[in-house]
Amino acid sequence: MVLMLAVPLISLAAAIGVVLVAAGPHHTGPASPHGSAPSRAAHARPGVTPQVAPGAAGGWASSVYLMPLDNNPPTAAAMAGIIRATGEKDFLLSFVLDSGGCTPAWDGNSAQSVTSDPTVAGVATAIRRAGGDVGVSFGGWNGTELAQTCRGPRSLAAAYQKVVTTYQVTHLDFSIEHTALGDTATELKRSRALAILQKKNPGLTVSLTTPVGTAGLSSRVTGEVQQAVKARTQVAVFNLMDFDYGLLSGTQAASDETAARTAASQLATMEHWPLATAWEHLGITLMNGHSDQPSELFSQATFASLLAFARSNHLARFSFWSLNRDQPCPAGQPMPWTSGNCSGVPQAPYDFTKIVARYRG
C-alpha cells in the first residue's frame, strides 16, 4: 500500500503483487501500482510449523488502517467518538520505516522516531481507553522497510522489538511492496527476524499484506510466502491488497472476488491446505472511493457486497485503506486522482468504516 498525502496522487501503471496484513496506501510520495481459535480444518505439511489460525489473531476480524501523523489524522481525543459512531475498534497504525541505521520511525522520518514521538502513543492510549486496540504496520510503497537496511535477523528483530515494547502491541502487519517485494535475501532476513521476535513475545501475531490481481499472486508474492514458511514464521493472516491492480471489465466487487478466489487457491496449494483452511487464513483490504487506478471505484455498495463475500467465505480479516480517507472531499478538490484525506465519492463521514466494522468472521 502507498503512503498517501493530502494532495492528489498521480496514477501509475497496474502491477500484480502480494500483501501482508496491513493493506492500504502509505507514505509521502507517489501512489503504488499493483496489477491484515484454531482453524476448523488446519492441516500443515509435516515438519513445517503451522501458520497461526485466524481465530488466534487477537480478534482482528475487521480492522481499519490509520495514518496517525499524516493526511489530516483524527486527534487522540476524537478516537473515542469515532469508535462509538462506527463500532470499529481495531486500527492498524501505518507505517513504520527505517529512518537510517536500522532505526524505526513513522514514515521513515527521523523527527518521528518510534522511541521518542509521543503523538502516536497518545492515539494508541486513547483507542484502548475507548475499548479498542492498535497494531502497527511496517512497510508500504514509499520509503525503506527496516529489513532492507538492518544488517541481520537479530538486529532487525531488535528494531521490531522497539515498536512492540513502545506501543505494547500484540499484532504487527507487514505491507511488503515496491523494492521490498521480490528481494529474496531481505525476505528471508525478515522472516527469520519475525521468528526470533515471536519466540521472545508469545502471543504476538503477524499479518503479511501483499498486492494481488485478478490473476492472483505474482511469483514475487508467492516467494515471500515461501520464505516465511522456510523460516518457520507464524503468519496469522495473508492479507491481500485487493485494489490498485486496475479494473479491466465487469464490476469492482466481482473483480475483487476473482482476485481473492485465485489467491485462496494458490495459498491452499502452497500450504497443502484444504481450500476452506486457506480462506480462514486470507484477508482482503479494500480502498474506499477512488483508488490510485482511474478505472477503479469502491462505493459503499461495493463494500457491502464484498462484506457479504467475506462472510460467506469466513475470511480471516476484512479491512480497508484508510480511516483518514473516510470523509467526503472538500469542494473543488480535483478528481479522480486519489487523495490521502478523502474518498472522492459522495459519503457521510466514516460510512466505509461502519460497513467494515460489521464483519465478525
Short mmCIF file of C-alpha atoms in Angstrom, two decimals:
data_model
loop_
_atom_site.label_atom_id
_atom_site.label_comp_id
_atom_site.label_asym_id
_atom_site.label_seq_id
_atom_site.Cartn_x
_atom_site.Cartn_y
_atom_site.Cartn_z
CA MET A 1 0.00 0.00 0.00
CA VAL A 2 1.04 3.53 -0.54
CA LEU A 3 1.55 6.29 1.96
CA MET A 4 -0.94 8.89 0.87
CA LEU A 5 -0.61 12.62 1.03
CA ALA A 6 -3.39 15.09 1.49
CA VAL A 7 -2.86 16.08 -2.16
CA PRO A 8 -3.92 14.33 -5.38
CA LEU A 9 -1.71 11.43 -6.40
CA ILE A 10 -0.72 10.50 -9.92
CA SER A 11 -1.95 7.11 -11.03
CA LEU A 12 0.70 4.59 -12.04
CA ALA A 13 0.50 1.53 -14.26
CA ALA A 14 -1.01 -1.54 -12.64
CA ALA A 15 1.09 -4.43 -11.42
CA ILE A 16 0.31 -7.70 -9.69
CA GLY A 17 1.68 -8.49 -6.24
CA VAL A 18 1.08 -9.79 -2.67
CA VAL A 19 0.39 -8.20 0.76
CA LEU A 20 0.95 -8.79 4.45
CA VAL A 21 -1.53 -7.59 6.93
CA ALA A 22 -1.97 -4.34 6.62
CA ALA A 23 -3.27 -3.23 3.41
CA GLY A 24 -3.61 0.27 2.35
CA PRO A 25 -1.80 3.20 0.86
CA HIS A 26 1.16 4.62 2.66
CA HIS A 27 3.71 7.37 2.92
CA THR A 28 4.55 10.63 1.28
CA GLY A 29 5.12 10.18 -2.40
CA PRO A 30 3.52 8.70 -5.50
CA ALA A 31 0.88 6.03 -5.39
CA SER A 32 1.79 2.38 -5.58
CA PRO A 33 0.85 0.23 -8.55
CA HIS A 34 -0.49 -3.29 -8.01
CA GLY A 35 -1.62 -5.14 -11.06
CA SER A 36 -4.35 -7.92 7.79
CA ALA A 37 -9.38 -20.25 17.95
CA PRO A 38 -7.62 -22.95 15.89
CA SER A 39 -8.61 -23.32 12.30
CA ARG A 40 -11.56 -25.60 11.76
CA ALA A 41 -9.60 -27.61 9.20
CA ALA A 42 -5.94 -26.83 9.76
CA HIS A 43 -3.54 -29.18 8.01
CA ALA A 44 0.11 -28.19 7.69
CA ARG A 45 2.86 -30.04 5.91
CA PRO A 46 4.85 -32.47 8.04
CA GLY A 47 7.87 -30.83 9.62
CA VAL A 48 6.65 -27.27 8.94
CA THR A 49 5.37 -25.09 11.75
CA PRO A 50 1.66 -24.49 11.04
CA GLN A 51 0.54 -20.95 10.41
CA VAL A 52 -1.35 -19.37 13.29
CA ALA A 53 -5.07 -19.78 12.80
CA PRO A 54 -7.19 -16.65 12.21
CA GLY A 55 -9.04 -17.08 15.48
CA ALA A 56 -5.74 -16.71 17.29
CA ALA A 57 -5.07 -13.32 15.72
CA GLY A 58 -6.47 -11.36 18.63
CA GLY A 59 -10.00 -10.86 17.33
CA TRP A 60 -8.91 -8.70 14.39
CA ALA A 61 -11.62 -9.90 12.03
CA SER A 62 -12.24 -6.31 11.00
CA SER A 63 -9.70 -3.51 11.12
CA VAL A 64 -9.00 -0.14 9.53
CA TYR A 65 -5.66 1.37 8.55
CA LEU A 66 -4.88 4.72 10.10
CA MET A 67 -2.01 7.09 9.43
CA PRO A 68 -1.63 8.74 12.85
CA LEU A 69 0.74 11.54 11.77
CA ASP A 70 -0.20 12.35 8.15
CA ASN A 71 -3.19 13.11 5.93
CA ASN A 72 -5.19 15.09 8.46
CA PRO A 73 -5.48 12.27 11.03
CA PRO A 74 -8.12 12.35 13.77
CA THR A 75 -6.79 13.50 17.11
CA ALA A 76 -6.41 11.19 20.06
CA ALA A 77 -9.35 12.98 21.67
CA ALA A 78 -11.55 12.23 18.63
CA MET A 79 -10.92 8.49 18.56
CA ALA A 80 -13.40 7.56 21.30
CA GLY A 81 -16.19 9.27 19.36
CA ILE A 82 -15.19 7.53 16.13
CA ILE A 83 -15.25 4.15 17.85
CA ARG A 84 -18.71 4.85 19.31
CA ALA A 85 -20.08 6.12 15.98
CA THR A 86 -18.72 3.31 13.80
CA GLY A 87 -18.39 0.24 16.01
CA GLU A 88 -14.85 -0.32 14.72
CA LYS A 89 -12.31 -0.93 17.47
CA ASP A 90 -9.14 -2.21 15.81
CA PHE A 91 -6.77 0.10 13.95
CA LEU A 92 -3.53 -0.62 12.10
CA LEU A 93 -1.25 2.36 12.60
CA SER A 94 0.83 2.95 9.45
CA PHE A 95 3.68 2.98 8.51
CA VAL A 96 6.92 2.36 10.35
CA LEU A 97 10.03 2.52 8.14
CA ASP A 98 13.76 2.91 8.58
CA SER A 99 14.98 6.47 9.19
CA GLY A 100 18.61 5.34 8.83
CA GLY A 101 20.85 2.99 10.76
CA CYS A 102 18.13 0.40 11.38
CA THR A 103 16.07 2.94 13.36
CA PRO A 104 12.26 2.56 13.30
CA ALA A 105 10.41 5.81 12.66
CA TRP A 106 6.97 6.81 11.43
CA ASP A 107 7.11 7.35 7.67
CA GLY A 108 10.87 6.88 7.94
CA ASN A 109 11.13 10.43 9.27
CA SER A 110 13.98 10.82 11.75
CA ALA A 111 11.98 13.53 13.55
CA GLN A 112 9.30 10.91 14.25
CA SER A 113 11.34 8.16 15.84
CA VAL A 114 9.23 5.44 17.44
CA THR A 115 11.11 5.72 20.71
CA SER A 116 10.67 9.49 21.09
CA ASP A 117 7.45 10.56 19.36
CA PRO A 118 4.59 10.98 21.89
CA THR A 119 1.73 11.59 19.46
CA VAL A 120 1.19 8.03 18.26
CA ALA A 121 1.45 6.71 21.81
CA GLY A 122 -1.31 9.13 22.76
CA VAL A 123 -3.52 7.89 19.92
CA ALA A 124 -2.93 4.26 20.96
CA THR A 125 -3.80 5.06 24.59
CA ALA A 126 -7.00 6.85 23.59
CA ILE A 127 -8.13 3.95 21.40
CA ARG A 128 -7.51 1.44 24.17
CA ARG A 129 -9.31 3.55 26.76
CA ALA A 130 -12.30 3.53 24.41
CA GLY A 131 -12.27 -0.28 24.31
CA GLY A 132 -10.27 -0.73 21.11
CA ASP A 133 -6.78 -1.82 20.21
CA VAL A 134 -3.97 -0.94 17.83
CA GLY A 135 -1.48 -2.85 15.75
CA VAL A 136 1.44 -1.42 13.82
CA SER A 137 2.04 -1.79 10.10
CA PHE A 138 5.53 -1.73 8.62
CA GLY A 139 6.45 -1.04 5.02
CA GLY A 140 4.24 0.39 2.32
CA TRP A 141 5.11 1.67 -1.13
CA ASN A 142 7.34 4.55 -0.12
CA GLY A 143 10.46 4.65 1.96
CA THR A 144 12.75 1.87 3.14
CA GLU A 145 11.48 -1.13 5.07
CA LEU A 146 13.70 -2.00 8.04
CA ALA A 147 14.58 -5.42 6.63
CA GLN A 148 16.26 -3.72 3.68
CA THR A 149 18.85 -1.96 5.85
CA CYS A 150 19.24 -3.77 9.18
CA ARG A 151 22.31 -5.98 8.89
CA GLY A 152 20.93 -9.31 10.04
CA PRO A 153 17.92 -11.07 11.58
CA ARG A 154 18.92 -10.24 15.16
CA SER A 155 19.39 -6.52 14.59
CA LEU A 156 16.15 -6.47 12.61
CA ALA A 157 14.30 -8.30 15.38
CA ALA A 158 15.66 -5.74 17.85
CA ALA A 159 14.29 -2.90 15.71
CA TYR A 160 10.88 -4.55 15.56
CA GLN A 161 11.06 -5.14 19.32
CA LYS A 162 11.38 -1.39 19.91
CA VAL A 163 7.96 -0.96 18.31
CA VAL A 164 6.40 -3.84 20.26
CA THR A 165 7.77 -2.50 23.54
CA THR A 166 6.95 1.16 22.92
CA TYR A 167 3.32 0.59 21.98
CA GLN A 168 2.73 -2.72 23.80
CA VAL A 169 1.23 -4.21 20.66
CA THR A 170 0.32 -7.84 20.11
CA HIS A 171 -0.23 -7.56 16.36
CA LEU A 172 2.21 -6.49 13.64
CA ASP A 173 1.36 -6.07 9.99
CA PHE A 174 3.93 -6.09 7.19
CA SER A 175 2.91 -4.46 3.94
CA ILE A 176 5.53 -5.71 1.52
CA GLU A 177 5.63 -3.71 -1.69
CA HIS A 178 7.78 -1.97 -4.26
CA THR A 179 11.54 -2.65 -3.87
CA ALA A 180 10.98 -4.82 -0.77
CA LEU A 181 8.92 -7.33 -2.74
CA GLY A 182 10.90 -10.00 -4.56
CA ASP A 183 14.16 -9.38 -2.70
CA THR A 184 14.88 -12.96 -1.63
CA ALA A 185 17.69 -12.18 0.81
CA THR A 186 15.67 -9.46 2.51
CA GLU A 187 12.58 -11.68 2.67
CA LEU A 188 14.46 -14.46 4.42
CA LYS A 189 16.09 -11.98 6.83
CA ARG A 190 12.65 -10.56 7.70
CA SER A 191 11.11 -13.98 8.21
CA ARG A 192 13.96 -15.12 10.46
CA ALA A 193 13.71 -11.89 12.47
CA LEU A 194 9.99 -12.43 12.96
CA ALA A 195 10.60 -15.98 14.15
CA ILE A 196 13.01 -14.56 16.76
CA LEU A 197 10.50 -11.87 17.69
CA GLN A 198 7.62 -14.31 18.11
CA LYS A 199 9.73 -16.57 20.31
CA LYS A 200 10.52 -13.61 22.57
CA ASN A 201 6.93 -12.34 22.57
CA PRO A 202 4.49 -15.27 22.97
CA GLY A 203 1.10 -14.38 21.55
CA LEU A 204 2.47 -11.84 19.06
CA THR A 205 0.63 -12.27 15.77
CA VAL A 206 1.75 -11.25 12.31
CA SER A 207 -0.13 -10.44 9.16
CA LEU A 208 1.52 -10.32 5.76
CA THR A 209 -0.02 -7.85 3.33
CA THR A 210 0.80 -8.04 -0.35
CA PRO A 211 -0.53 -6.90 -3.74
CA VAL A 212 -2.87 -9.10 -5.73
CA GLY A 213 -4.59 -9.01 -9.10
CA THR A 214 -7.28 -10.99 -10.87
CA ALA A 215 -4.53 -13.41 -11.97
CA GLY A 216 -3.78 -13.99 -8.29
CA LEU A 217 -0.44 -13.66 -6.55
CA SER A 218 2.65 -12.96 -8.58
CA SER A 219 5.78 -15.07 -8.25
CA ARG A 220 7.31 -12.30 -6.14
CA VAL A 221 4.47 -12.65 -3.66
CA THR A 222 4.49 -16.43 -3.56
CA GLY A 223 8.24 -16.21 -2.97
CA GLU A 224 7.59 -14.04 0.09
CA VAL A 225 5.16 -16.63 1.45
CA GLN A 226 7.62 -19.47 0.83
CA GLN A 227 10.38 -17.62 2.70
CA ALA A 228 8.07 -17.21 5.70
CA VAL A 229 7.39 -20.94 5.70
CA LYS A 230 11.10 -21.71 5.35
CA ALA A 231 11.94 -19.57 8.40
CA ARG A 232 9.04 -21.07 10.38
CA THR A 233 7.45 -17.69 10.87
CA GLN A 234 3.88 -17.98 12.09
CA VAL A 235 1.66 -15.84 9.87
CA ALA A 236 -1.85 -15.31 11.19
CA VAL A 237 -3.25 -13.64 8.08
CA PHE A 238 -2.15 -13.49 4.46
CA ASN A 239 -3.73 -10.16 3.61
CA LEU A 240 -4.48 -9.10 0.03
CA MET A 241 -4.43 -5.50 -1.11
CA ASP A 242 -7.44 -6.10 -3.30
CA PHE A 243 -7.16 -2.83 -5.21
CA ASP A 244 -4.81 -0.81 -7.44
CA TYR A 245 -4.47 -3.60 -9.99
CA GLY A 246 -6.79 -1.85 -12.46
CA LEU A 247 -10.36 -2.88 -13.29
CA LEU A 248 -10.41 -4.26 -16.83
CA SER A 249 -14.02 -5.44 -17.07
CA GLY A 250 -17.08 -6.24 -15.01
CA THR A 251 -17.88 -4.74 -11.63
CA GLN A 252 -15.39 -3.79 -8.95
CA ALA A 253 -16.88 -6.27 -6.48
CA ALA A 254 -16.79 -9.19 -8.94
CA SER A 255 -13.21 -8.39 -9.93
CA ASP A 256 -12.11 -8.29 -6.29
CA GLU A 257 -13.83 -11.60 -5.64
CA THR A 258 -11.97 -13.18 -8.56
CA ALA A 259 -8.65 -11.94 -7.22
CA ALA A 260 -9.38 -13.34 -3.75
CA ARG A 261 -10.58 -16.72 -5.08
CA THR A 262 -7.47 -17.13 -7.21
CA ALA A 263 -5.20 -16.22 -4.30
CA ALA A 264 -7.03 -18.61 -1.96
CA SER A 265 -6.44 -21.47 -4.39
CA GLN A 266 -2.74 -20.56 -4.66
CA LEU A 267 -2.37 -20.41 -0.87
CA ALA A 268 -4.10 -23.77 -0.48
CA THR A 269 -1.67 -25.31 -2.98
CA MET A 270 1.44 -23.76 -1.41
CA GLU A 271 0.47 -24.76 2.13
CA HIS A 272 -1.11 -28.13 1.26
CA TRP A 273 -4.31 -26.95 2.92
CA PRO A 274 -7.95 -27.64 2.13
CA LEU A 275 -9.45 -24.62 0.41
CA ALA A 276 -11.58 -23.82 3.47
CA THR A 277 -8.44 -23.53 5.59
CA ALA A 278 -6.84 -21.19 3.06
CA TRP A 279 -9.87 -18.90 3.24
CA GLU A 280 -9.58 -18.86 7.05
CA HIS A 281 -6.03 -17.50 6.71
CA LEU A 282 -6.84 -14.97 4.00
CA GLY A 283 -7.70 -11.31 4.47
CA ILE A 284 -8.77 -8.66 1.98
CA THR A 285 -8.07 -4.96 2.23
CA LEU A 286 -10.01 -2.55 0.05
CA MET A 287 -9.62 1.15 -0.75
CA ASN A 288 -12.65 3.34 -0.24
CA GLY A 289 -13.83 5.59 -3.04
CA HIS A 290 -11.30 6.37 -5.77
CA SER A 291 -8.17 4.24 -5.79
CA ASP A 292 -4.86 5.07 -7.47
CA GLN A 293 -6.21 3.48 -10.66
CA PRO A 294 -8.76 5.65 -12.52
CA SER A 295 -10.60 2.53 -13.66
CA GLU A 296 -11.38 1.53 -10.08
CA LEU A 297 -14.15 2.84 -7.86
CA PHE A 298 -15.24 1.46 -4.50
CA SER A 299 -18.64 2.74 -3.43
CA GLN A 300 -20.46 1.96 -0.21
CA ALA A 301 -22.43 -0.61 -2.21
CA THR A 302 -19.15 -2.24 -3.32
CA PHE A 303 -18.03 -2.54 0.29
CA ALA A 304 -21.40 -4.02 1.30
CA SER A 305 -21.19 -6.60 -1.48
CA LEU A 306 -17.66 -7.60 -0.50
CA LEU A 307 -18.71 -7.76 3.16
CA ALA A 308 -21.20 -10.46 2.15
CA PHE A 309 -18.46 -12.22 0.19
CA ALA A 310 -16.11 -12.14 3.20
CA ARG A 311 -18.84 -13.56 5.43
CA SER A 312 -19.69 -16.37 3.03
CA ASN A 313 -16.05 -17.49 2.85
CA HIS A 314 -15.16 -16.83 6.51
CA LEU A 315 -12.15 -14.69 5.72
CA ALA A 316 -9.63 -14.06 8.46
CA ARG A 317 -9.84 -10.30 8.00
CA PHE A 318 -11.81 -7.58 6.26
CA SER A 319 -10.10 -4.19 6.15
CA PHE A 320 -9.57 -1.04 4.12
CA TRP A 321 -7.28 1.89 3.47
CA SER A 322 -7.89 4.18 5.26
CA LEU A 323 -9.65 5.94 8.13
CA ASN A 324 -8.00 9.19 7.01
CA ARG A 325 -9.79 8.88 3.66
CA ASP A 326 -13.22 8.05 5.07
CA GLN A 327 -14.54 11.57 4.52
CA PRO A 328 -16.15 13.49 1.66
CA CYS A 329 -13.65 15.62 -0.26
CA PRO A 330 -13.68 19.40 0.10
CA ALA A 331 -15.47 21.24 -2.69
CA GLY A 332 -13.19 21.89 -5.63
CA GLN A 333 -10.65 19.19 -4.89
CA PRO A 334 -9.51 17.64 -8.22
CA MET A 335 -10.84 14.19 -9.07
CA PRO A 336 -10.47 11.32 -9.88
CA TRP A 337 -6.87 11.45 -8.61
CA THR A 338 -6.63 9.88 -5.22
CA SER A 339 -6.36 11.95 -2.08
CA GLY A 340 -4.93 10.81 1.23
CA ASN A 341 -7.61 12.57 3.29
CA CYS A 342 -10.89 11.94 1.44
CA SER A 343 -12.59 9.32 -0.71
CA GLY A 344 -13.66 11.29 -3.79
CA VAL A 345 -17.22 9.91 -3.65
CA PRO A 346 -20.42 11.21 -2.03
CA GLN A 347 -20.49 9.98 1.55
CA ALA A 348 -21.06 10.85 5.17
CA PRO A 349 -18.03 10.73 7.46
CA TYR A 350 -16.98 7.16 8.27
CA ASP A 351 -19.52 5.43 6.01
CA PHE A 352 -16.95 2.85 4.94
CA THR A 353 -15.66 2.22 8.45
CA LYS A 354 -19.19 1.44 9.59
CA ILE A 355 -19.52 -1.24 6.89
CA VAL A 356 -16.18 -2.88 7.68
CA ALA A 357 -16.96 -2.85 11.41
CA ARG A 358 -19.90 -5.19 10.78
CA TYR A 359 -17.58 -8.03 9.86
CA ARG A 360 -17.20 -10.70 12.55
CA GLY A 361 -15.60 -13.51 10.59
#
